mmCIF file of C-alpha atoms in Angstrom:
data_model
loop_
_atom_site.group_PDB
_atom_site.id
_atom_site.type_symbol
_atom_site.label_atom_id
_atom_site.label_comp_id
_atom_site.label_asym_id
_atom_site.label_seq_id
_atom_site.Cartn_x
_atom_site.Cartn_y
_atom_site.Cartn_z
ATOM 1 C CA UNK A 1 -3.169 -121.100 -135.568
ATOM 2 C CA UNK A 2 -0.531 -122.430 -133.029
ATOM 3 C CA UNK A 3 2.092 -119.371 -132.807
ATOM 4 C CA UNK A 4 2.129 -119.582 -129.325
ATOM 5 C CA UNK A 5 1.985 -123.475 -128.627
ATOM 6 C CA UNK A 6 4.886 -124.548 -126.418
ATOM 7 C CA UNK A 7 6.335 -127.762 -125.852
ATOM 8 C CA UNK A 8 8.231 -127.971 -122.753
ATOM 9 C CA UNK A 9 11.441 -129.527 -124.219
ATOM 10 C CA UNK A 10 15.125 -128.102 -123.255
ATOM 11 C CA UNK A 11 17.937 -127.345 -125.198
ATOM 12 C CA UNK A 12 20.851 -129.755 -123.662
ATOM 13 C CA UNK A 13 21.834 -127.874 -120.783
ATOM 14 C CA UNK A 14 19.325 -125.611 -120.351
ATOM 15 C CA UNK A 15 16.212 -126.244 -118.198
ATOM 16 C CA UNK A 16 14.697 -123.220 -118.379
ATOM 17 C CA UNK A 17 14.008 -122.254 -121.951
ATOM 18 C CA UNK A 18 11.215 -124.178 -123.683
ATOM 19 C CA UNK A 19 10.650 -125.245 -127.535
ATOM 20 C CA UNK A 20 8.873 -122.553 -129.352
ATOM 21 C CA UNK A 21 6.891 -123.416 -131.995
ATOM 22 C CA UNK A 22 6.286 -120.110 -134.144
ATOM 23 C CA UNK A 23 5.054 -121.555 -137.308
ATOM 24 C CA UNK A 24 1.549 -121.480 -137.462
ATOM 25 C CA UNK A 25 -0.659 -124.363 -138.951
ATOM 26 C CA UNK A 26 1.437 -126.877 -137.828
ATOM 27 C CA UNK A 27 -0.093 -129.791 -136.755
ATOM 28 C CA UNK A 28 2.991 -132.096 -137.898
ATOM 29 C CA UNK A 29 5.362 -134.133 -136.176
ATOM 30 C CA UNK A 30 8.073 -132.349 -138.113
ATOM 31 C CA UNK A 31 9.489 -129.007 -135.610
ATOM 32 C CA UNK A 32 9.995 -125.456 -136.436
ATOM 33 C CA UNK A 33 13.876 -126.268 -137.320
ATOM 34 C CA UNK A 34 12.756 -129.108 -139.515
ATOM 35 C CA UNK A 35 10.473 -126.951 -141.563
ATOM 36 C CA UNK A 36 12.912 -123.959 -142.336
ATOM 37 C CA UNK A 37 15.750 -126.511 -143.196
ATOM 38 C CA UNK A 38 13.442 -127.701 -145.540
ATOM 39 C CA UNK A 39 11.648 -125.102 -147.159
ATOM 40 C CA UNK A 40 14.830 -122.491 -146.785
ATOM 41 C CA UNK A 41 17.521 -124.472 -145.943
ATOM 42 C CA UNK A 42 19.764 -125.296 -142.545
ATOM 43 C CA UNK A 43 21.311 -121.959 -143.323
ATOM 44 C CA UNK A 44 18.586 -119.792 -142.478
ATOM 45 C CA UNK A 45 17.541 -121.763 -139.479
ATOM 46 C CA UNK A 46 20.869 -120.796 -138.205
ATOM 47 C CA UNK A 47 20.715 -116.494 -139.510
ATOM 48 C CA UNK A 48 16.713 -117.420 -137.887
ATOM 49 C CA UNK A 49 18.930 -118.546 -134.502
ATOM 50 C CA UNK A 50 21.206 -115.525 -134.550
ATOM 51 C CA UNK A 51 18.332 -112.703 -135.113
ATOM 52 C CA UNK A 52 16.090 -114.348 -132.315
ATOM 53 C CA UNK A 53 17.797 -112.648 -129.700
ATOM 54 C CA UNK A 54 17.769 -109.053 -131.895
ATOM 55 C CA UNK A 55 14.415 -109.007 -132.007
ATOM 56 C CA UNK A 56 12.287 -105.399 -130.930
ATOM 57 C CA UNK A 57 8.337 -105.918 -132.398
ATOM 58 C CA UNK A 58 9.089 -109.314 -134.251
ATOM 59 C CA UNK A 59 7.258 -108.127 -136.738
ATOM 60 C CA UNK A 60 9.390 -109.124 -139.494
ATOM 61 C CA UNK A 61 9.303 -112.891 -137.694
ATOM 62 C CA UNK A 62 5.810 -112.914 -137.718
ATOM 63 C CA UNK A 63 5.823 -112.135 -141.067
ATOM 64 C CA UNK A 64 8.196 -114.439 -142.166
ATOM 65 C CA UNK A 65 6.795 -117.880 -140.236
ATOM 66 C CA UNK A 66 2.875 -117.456 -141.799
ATOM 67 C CA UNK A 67 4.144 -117.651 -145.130
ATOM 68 C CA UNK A 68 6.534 -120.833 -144.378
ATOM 69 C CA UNK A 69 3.091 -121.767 -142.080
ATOM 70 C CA UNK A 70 0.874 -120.970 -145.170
ATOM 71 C CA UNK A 71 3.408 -123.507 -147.555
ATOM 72 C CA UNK A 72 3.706 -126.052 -144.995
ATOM 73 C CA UNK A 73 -0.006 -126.586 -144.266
ATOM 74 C CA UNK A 74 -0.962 -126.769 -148.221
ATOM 75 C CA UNK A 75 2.509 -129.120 -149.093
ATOM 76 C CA UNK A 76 1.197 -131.427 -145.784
ATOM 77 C CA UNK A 77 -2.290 -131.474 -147.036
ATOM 78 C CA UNK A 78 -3.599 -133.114 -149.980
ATOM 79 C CA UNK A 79 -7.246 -131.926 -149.132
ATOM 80 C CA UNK A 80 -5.826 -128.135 -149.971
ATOM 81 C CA UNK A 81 -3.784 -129.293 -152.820
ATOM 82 C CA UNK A 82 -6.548 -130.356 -154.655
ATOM 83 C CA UNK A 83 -8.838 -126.944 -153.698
ATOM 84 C CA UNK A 84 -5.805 -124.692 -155.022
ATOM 85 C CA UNK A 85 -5.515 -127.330 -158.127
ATOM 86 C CA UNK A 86 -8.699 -126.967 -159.207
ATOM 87 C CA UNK A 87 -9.095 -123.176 -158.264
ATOM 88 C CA UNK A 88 -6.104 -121.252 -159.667
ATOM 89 C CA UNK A 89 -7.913 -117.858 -158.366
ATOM 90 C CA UNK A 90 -7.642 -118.610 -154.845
ATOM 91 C CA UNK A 91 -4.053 -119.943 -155.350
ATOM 92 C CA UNK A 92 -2.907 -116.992 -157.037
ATOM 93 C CA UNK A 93 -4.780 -114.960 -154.005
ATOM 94 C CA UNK A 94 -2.749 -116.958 -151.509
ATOM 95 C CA UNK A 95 0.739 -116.561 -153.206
ATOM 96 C CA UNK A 96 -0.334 -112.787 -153.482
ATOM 97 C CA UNK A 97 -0.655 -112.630 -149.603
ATOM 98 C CA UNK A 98 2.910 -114.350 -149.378
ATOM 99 C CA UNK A 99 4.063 -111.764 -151.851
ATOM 100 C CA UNK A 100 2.841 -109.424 -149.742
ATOM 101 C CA UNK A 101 4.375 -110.484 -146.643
ATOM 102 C CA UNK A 102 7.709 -110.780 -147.792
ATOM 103 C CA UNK A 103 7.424 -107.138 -149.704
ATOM 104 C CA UNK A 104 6.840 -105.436 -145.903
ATOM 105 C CA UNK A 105 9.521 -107.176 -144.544
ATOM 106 C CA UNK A 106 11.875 -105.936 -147.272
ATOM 107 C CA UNK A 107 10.114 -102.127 -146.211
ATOM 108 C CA UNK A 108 11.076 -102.371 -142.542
ATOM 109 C CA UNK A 109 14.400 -103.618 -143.366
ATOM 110 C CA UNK A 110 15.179 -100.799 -145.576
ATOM 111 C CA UNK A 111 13.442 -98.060 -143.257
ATOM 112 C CA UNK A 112 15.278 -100.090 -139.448
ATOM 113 C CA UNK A 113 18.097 -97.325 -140.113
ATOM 114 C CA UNK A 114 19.619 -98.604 -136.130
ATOM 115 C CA UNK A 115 20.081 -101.725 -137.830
ATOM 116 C CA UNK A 116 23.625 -102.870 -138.453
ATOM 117 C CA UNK A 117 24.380 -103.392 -142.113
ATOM 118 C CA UNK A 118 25.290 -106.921 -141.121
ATOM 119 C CA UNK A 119 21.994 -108.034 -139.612
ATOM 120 C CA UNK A 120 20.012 -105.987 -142.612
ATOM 121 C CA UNK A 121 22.434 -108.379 -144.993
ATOM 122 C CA UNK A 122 20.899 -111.208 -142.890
ATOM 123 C CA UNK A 123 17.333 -110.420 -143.035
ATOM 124 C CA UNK A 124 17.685 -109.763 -146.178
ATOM 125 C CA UNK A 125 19.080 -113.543 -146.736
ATOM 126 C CA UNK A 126 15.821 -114.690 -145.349
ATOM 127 C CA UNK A 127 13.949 -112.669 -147.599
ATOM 128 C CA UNK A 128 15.762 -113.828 -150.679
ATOM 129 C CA UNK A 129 15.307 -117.908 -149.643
ATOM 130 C CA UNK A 130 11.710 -117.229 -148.698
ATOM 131 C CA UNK A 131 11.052 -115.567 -151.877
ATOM 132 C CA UNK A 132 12.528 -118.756 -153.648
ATOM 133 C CA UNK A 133 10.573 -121.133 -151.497
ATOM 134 C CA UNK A 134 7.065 -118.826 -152.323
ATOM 135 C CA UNK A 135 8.251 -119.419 -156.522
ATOM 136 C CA UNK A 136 8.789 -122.691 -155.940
ATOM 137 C CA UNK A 137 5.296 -123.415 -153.956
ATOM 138 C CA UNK A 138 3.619 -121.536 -156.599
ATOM 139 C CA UNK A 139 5.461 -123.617 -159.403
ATOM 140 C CA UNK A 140 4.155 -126.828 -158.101
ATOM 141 C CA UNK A 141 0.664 -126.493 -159.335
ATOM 142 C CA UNK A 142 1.616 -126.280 -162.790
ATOM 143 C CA UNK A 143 3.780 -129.182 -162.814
ATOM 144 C CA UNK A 144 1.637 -131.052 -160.775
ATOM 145 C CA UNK A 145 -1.013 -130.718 -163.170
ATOM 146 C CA UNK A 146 1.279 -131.602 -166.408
ATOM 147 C CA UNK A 147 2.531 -134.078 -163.911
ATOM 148 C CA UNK A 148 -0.754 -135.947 -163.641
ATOM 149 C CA UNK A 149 -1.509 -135.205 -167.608
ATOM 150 C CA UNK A 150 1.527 -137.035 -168.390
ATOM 151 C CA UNK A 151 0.695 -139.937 -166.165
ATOM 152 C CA UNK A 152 -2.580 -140.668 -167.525
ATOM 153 C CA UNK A 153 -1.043 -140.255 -170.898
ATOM 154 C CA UNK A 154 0.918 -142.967 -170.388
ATOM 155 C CA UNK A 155 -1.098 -145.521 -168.041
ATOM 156 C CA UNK A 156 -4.355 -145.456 -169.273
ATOM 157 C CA UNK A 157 -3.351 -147.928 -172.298
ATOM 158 C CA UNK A 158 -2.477 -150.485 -169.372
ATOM 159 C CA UNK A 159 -5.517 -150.499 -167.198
ATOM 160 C CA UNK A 160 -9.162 -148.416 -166.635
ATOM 161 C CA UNK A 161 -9.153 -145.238 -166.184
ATOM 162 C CA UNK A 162 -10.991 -145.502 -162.714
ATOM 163 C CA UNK A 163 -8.078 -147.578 -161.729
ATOM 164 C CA UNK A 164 -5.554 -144.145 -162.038
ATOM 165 C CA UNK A 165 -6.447 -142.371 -158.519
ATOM 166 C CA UNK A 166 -4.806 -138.867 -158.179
ATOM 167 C CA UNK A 167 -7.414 -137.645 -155.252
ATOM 168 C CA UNK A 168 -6.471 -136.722 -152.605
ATOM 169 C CA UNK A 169 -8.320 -139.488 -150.303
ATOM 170 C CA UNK A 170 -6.038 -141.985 -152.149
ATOM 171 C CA UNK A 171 -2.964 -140.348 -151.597
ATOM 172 C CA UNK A 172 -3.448 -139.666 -147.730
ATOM 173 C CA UNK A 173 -4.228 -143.205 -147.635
ATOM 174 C CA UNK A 174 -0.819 -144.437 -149.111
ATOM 175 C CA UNK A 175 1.631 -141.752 -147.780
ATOM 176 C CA UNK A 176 2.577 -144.006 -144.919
ATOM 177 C CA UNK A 177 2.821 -147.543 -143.917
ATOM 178 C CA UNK A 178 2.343 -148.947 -140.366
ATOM 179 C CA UNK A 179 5.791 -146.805 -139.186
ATOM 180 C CA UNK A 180 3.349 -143.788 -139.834
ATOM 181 C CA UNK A 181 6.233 -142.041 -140.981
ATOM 182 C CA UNK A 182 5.204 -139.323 -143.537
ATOM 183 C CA UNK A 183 7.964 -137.514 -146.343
ATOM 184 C CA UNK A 184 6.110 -137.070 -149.538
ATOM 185 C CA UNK A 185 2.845 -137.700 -151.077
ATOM 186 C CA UNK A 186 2.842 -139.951 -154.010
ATOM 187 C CA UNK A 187 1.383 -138.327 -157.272
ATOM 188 C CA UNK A 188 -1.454 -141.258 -157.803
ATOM 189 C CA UNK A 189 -2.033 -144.541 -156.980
ATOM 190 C CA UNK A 190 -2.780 -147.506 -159.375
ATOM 191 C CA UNK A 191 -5.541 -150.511 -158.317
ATOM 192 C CA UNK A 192 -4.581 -152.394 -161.363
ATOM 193 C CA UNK A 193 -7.624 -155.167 -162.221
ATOM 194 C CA UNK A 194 -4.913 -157.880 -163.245
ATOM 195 C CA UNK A 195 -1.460 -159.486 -162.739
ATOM 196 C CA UNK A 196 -1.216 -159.336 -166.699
ATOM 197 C CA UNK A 197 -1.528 -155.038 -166.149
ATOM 198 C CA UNK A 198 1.033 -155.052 -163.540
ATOM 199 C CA UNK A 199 3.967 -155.242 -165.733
ATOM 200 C CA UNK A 200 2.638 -152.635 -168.522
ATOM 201 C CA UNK A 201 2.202 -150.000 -165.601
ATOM 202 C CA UNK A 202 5.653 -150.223 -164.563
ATOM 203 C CA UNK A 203 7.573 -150.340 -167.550
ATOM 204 C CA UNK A 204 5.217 -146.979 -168.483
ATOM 205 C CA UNK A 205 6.299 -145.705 -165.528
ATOM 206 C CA UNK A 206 9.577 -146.367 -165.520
ATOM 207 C CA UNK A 207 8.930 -144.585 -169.295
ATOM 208 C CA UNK A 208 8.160 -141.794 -167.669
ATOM 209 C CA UNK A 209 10.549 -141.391 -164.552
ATOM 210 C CA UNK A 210 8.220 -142.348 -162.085
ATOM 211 C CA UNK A 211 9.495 -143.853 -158.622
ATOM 212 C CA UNK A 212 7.587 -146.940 -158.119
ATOM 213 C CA UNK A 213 6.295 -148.098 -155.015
ATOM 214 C CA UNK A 214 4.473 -151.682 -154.441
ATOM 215 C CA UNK A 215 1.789 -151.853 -151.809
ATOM 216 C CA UNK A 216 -0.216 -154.348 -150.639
ATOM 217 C CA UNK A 217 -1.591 -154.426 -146.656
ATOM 218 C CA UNK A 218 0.446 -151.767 -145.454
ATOM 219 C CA UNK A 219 1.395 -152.855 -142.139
ATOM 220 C CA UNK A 220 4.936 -153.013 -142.728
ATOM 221 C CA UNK A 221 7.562 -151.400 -140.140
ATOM 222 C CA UNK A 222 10.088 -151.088 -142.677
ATOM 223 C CA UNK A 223 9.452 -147.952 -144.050
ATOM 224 C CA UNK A 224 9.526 -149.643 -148.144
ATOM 225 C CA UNK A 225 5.670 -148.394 -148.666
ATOM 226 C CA UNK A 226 6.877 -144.693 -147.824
ATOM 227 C CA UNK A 227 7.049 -142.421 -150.884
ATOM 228 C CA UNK A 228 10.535 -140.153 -150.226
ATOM 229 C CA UNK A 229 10.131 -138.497 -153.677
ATOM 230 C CA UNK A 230 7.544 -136.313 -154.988
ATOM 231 C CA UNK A 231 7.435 -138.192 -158.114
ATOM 232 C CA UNK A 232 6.158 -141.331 -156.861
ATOM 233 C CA UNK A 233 3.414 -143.898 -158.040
ATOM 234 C CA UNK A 234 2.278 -145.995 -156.084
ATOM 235 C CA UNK A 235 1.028 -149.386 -156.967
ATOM 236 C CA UNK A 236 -1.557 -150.924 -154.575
ATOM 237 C CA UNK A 237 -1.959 -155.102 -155.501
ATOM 238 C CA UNK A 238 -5.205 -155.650 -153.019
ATOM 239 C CA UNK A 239 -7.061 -156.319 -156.419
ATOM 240 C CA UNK A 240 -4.845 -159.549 -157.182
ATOM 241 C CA UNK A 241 -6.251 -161.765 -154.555
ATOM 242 C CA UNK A 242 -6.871 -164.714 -156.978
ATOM 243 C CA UNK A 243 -5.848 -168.363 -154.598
ATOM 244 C CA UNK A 244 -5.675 -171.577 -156.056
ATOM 245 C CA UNK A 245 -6.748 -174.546 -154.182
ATOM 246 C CA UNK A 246 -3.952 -176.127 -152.261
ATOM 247 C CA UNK A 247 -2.255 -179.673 -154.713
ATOM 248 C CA UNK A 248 0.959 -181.628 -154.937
ATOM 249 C CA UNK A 249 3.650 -180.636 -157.089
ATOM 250 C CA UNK A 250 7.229 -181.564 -157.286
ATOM 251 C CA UNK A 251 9.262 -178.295 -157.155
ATOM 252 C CA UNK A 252 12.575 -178.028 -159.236
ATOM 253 C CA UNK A 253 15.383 -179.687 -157.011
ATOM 254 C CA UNK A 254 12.849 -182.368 -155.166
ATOM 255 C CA UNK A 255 11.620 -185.708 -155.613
ATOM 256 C CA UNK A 256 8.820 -185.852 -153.512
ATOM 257 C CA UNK A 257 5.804 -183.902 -154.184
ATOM 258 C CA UNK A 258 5.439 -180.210 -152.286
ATOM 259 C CA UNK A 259 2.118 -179.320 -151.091
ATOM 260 C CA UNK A 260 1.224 -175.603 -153.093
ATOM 261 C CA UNK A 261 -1.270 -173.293 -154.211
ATOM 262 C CA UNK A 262 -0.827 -170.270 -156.613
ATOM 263 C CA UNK A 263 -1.567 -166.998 -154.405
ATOM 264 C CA UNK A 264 -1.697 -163.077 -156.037
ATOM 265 C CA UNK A 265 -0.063 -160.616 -154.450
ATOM 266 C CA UNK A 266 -3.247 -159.020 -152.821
ATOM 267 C CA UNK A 267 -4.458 -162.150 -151.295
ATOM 268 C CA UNK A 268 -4.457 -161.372 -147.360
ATOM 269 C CA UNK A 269 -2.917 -163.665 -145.069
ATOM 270 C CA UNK A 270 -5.299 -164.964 -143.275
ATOM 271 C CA UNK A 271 -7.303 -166.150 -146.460
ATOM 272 C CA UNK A 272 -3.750 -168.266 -147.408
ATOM 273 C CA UNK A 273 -3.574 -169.405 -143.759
ATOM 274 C CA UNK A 274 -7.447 -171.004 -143.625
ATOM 275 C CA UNK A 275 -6.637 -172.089 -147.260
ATOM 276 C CA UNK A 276 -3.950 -174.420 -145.746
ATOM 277 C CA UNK A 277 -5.461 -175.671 -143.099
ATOM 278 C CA UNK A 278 -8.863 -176.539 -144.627
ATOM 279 C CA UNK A 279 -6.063 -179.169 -146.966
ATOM 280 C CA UNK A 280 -4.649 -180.588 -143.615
ATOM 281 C CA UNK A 281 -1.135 -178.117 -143.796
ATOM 282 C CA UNK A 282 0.135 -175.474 -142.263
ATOM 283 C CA UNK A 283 1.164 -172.408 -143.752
ATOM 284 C CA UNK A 284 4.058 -171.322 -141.553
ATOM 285 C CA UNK A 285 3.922 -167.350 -142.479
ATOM 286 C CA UNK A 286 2.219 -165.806 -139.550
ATOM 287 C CA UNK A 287 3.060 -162.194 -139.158
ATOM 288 C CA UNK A 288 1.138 -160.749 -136.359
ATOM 289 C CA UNK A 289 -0.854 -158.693 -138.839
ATOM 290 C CA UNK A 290 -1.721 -161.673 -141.081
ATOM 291 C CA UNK A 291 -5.911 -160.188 -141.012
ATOM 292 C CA UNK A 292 -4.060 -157.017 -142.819
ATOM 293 C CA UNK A 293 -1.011 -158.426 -144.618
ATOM 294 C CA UNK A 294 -0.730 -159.682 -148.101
ATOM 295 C CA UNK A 295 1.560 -162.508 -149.653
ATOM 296 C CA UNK A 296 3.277 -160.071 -151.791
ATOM 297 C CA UNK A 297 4.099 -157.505 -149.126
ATOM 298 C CA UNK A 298 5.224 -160.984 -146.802
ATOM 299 C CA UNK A 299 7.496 -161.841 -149.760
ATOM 300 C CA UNK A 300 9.009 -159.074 -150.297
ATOM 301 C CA UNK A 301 9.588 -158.160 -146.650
ATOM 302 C CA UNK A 302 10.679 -162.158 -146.155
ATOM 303 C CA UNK A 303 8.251 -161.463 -142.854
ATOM 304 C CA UNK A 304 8.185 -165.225 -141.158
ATOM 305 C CA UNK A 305 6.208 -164.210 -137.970
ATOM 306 C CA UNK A 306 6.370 -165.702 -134.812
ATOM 307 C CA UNK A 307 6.267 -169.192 -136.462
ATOM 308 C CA UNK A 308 8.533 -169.177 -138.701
#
């Protein structure tokens, strides 16, 4: 727990009073502010702001930030996802204790008889939205699961099974790119064998509303290999690494021959680089993560590198 962890940060124009960080379990990047607006709304954050200064015991507070702390740390963690997945008991023991929580802060707000009728109308604001976000927690495991039912449903015509990852090692490992920023996790993650499968998967995902998300290296800065929806699949192309030897073809529009070769998406950098030069060319794409990057991912991004 890290209720009392301070960062020394000021508001603008005050050096005195430091950040508080009240929610515990949170070992995010994402601040106390963040994490209300987003599991209760900017709203509350701002009733939250107003009843700060009010407070006798802070009880009720207390309360109130380990079940948003209890939320956070499962929604953050795909490791506890999966244990509450696959053990409905212990979910329904958790969501209890949030239950539980919420129902004594209701008590003290009804039996606080020197409270004002307008800060028990408040409190009782933050009860109601922090009820909401504890249904709406304990609604994602159902449609998570019927979630993942209907993906393999669908996908499993288009490649092997074993290539449909929903655990939760694969989806830590393709929440982020090299910007390490981190919004949502992606429901699974396809390794599809062949370049033949790639265009099956996505028109079954596209079938079934999926948000699709190509991956190869992940060492972009741009951000495009971040998943910003909860119902996101991402596709990971390190399997199509298939590289042609390097010959002479004249391209559409020319008259003299074009040195080529016929690279998958997947094939790292590097491998296309020593390709070209082993033929006597050069391969001009050098991105400064061209032992990491892939062909498709330097495509897409049009990355050039420092030779370009």
């Amino acid at each position: 727990m890290n209720k009392e962890v301070v960062t020394p940060v000021a508001p603008k124009g005050d050096t005195k009073t430091p950040r508080l960080r009240e929610i515990p379990y949170n070992y995010t990047s994402f601040s106390d502010r963040e994490i209300v607006s987003r599991l209760l709304g900017e709203p509350s954050w701002e009733i939250l702001e107003s009843l700060r200064g009010e407070r006798q015991t802070g009880r009720s507070a207390r309360m109130l930030f380990e079940v948003l702390g209890d939320i956070w740390v499962v929604m953050r963690n795909p490791y506890l996802q999966e244990d509450l997945l696959n053990n409905p008991k212990r979910q329904a023991l958790l969501v209890n204790a949030m239950h539980h929580r919420l129902r004594e802060m209701e008590k003290r707000r009804v039996s606080n008889q020197g409270a004002s009728a307008e800060r028990a109308e408040r409190v009782l604001q933050l009860i109601q939205a922090a009820q909401t976000a504890v249904d709406t927690f304990n609604a994602w495991f159902p449609q998570t699961r019927g979630m993942r039912a209907r993906a393999l449903r669908g996908l499993i015509h288009h490649t092997h099974q074993d290539n449909i990852a929903f655990d939760p090692f694969a989806r830590a490992a393709h929440v982020t790119d090299a910007t390490d920023w981190r919004i949502e996790y992606p429901v699974a993650v396809l390794y599809p064998d062949t370049e033949s499968e790639v265009r099956a998967l996505v028109e079954a995902c596209i079938n079934l509303g999926f948000t699709i998300i190509p991956r190869g290296g992940g060492t972009g800065y741009t951000g495009s290999g971040v998943p910003l929806t909860g119902n996101a699949i991402v596709i990971n192309t390190e399997k199509l690494d298939a590289l042609s030897g390097v010959e002479k073809i004249v391209l559409p529009g020319h008259k003299e021959p074009t040195p080529t070769f016929s690279a998958g998406a997947g094939v790292v950098t590097r491998k296309a680089l020593n390709a070209a030069q082993k033929a006597g060319f050069v391969f001009a794409v050098d991105p400064t993560s061209a032992d990491a990057s892939c062909i498709g991912g330097n495509i897409a991004m049009n990355a050039g590198g420092k030779k370009a």
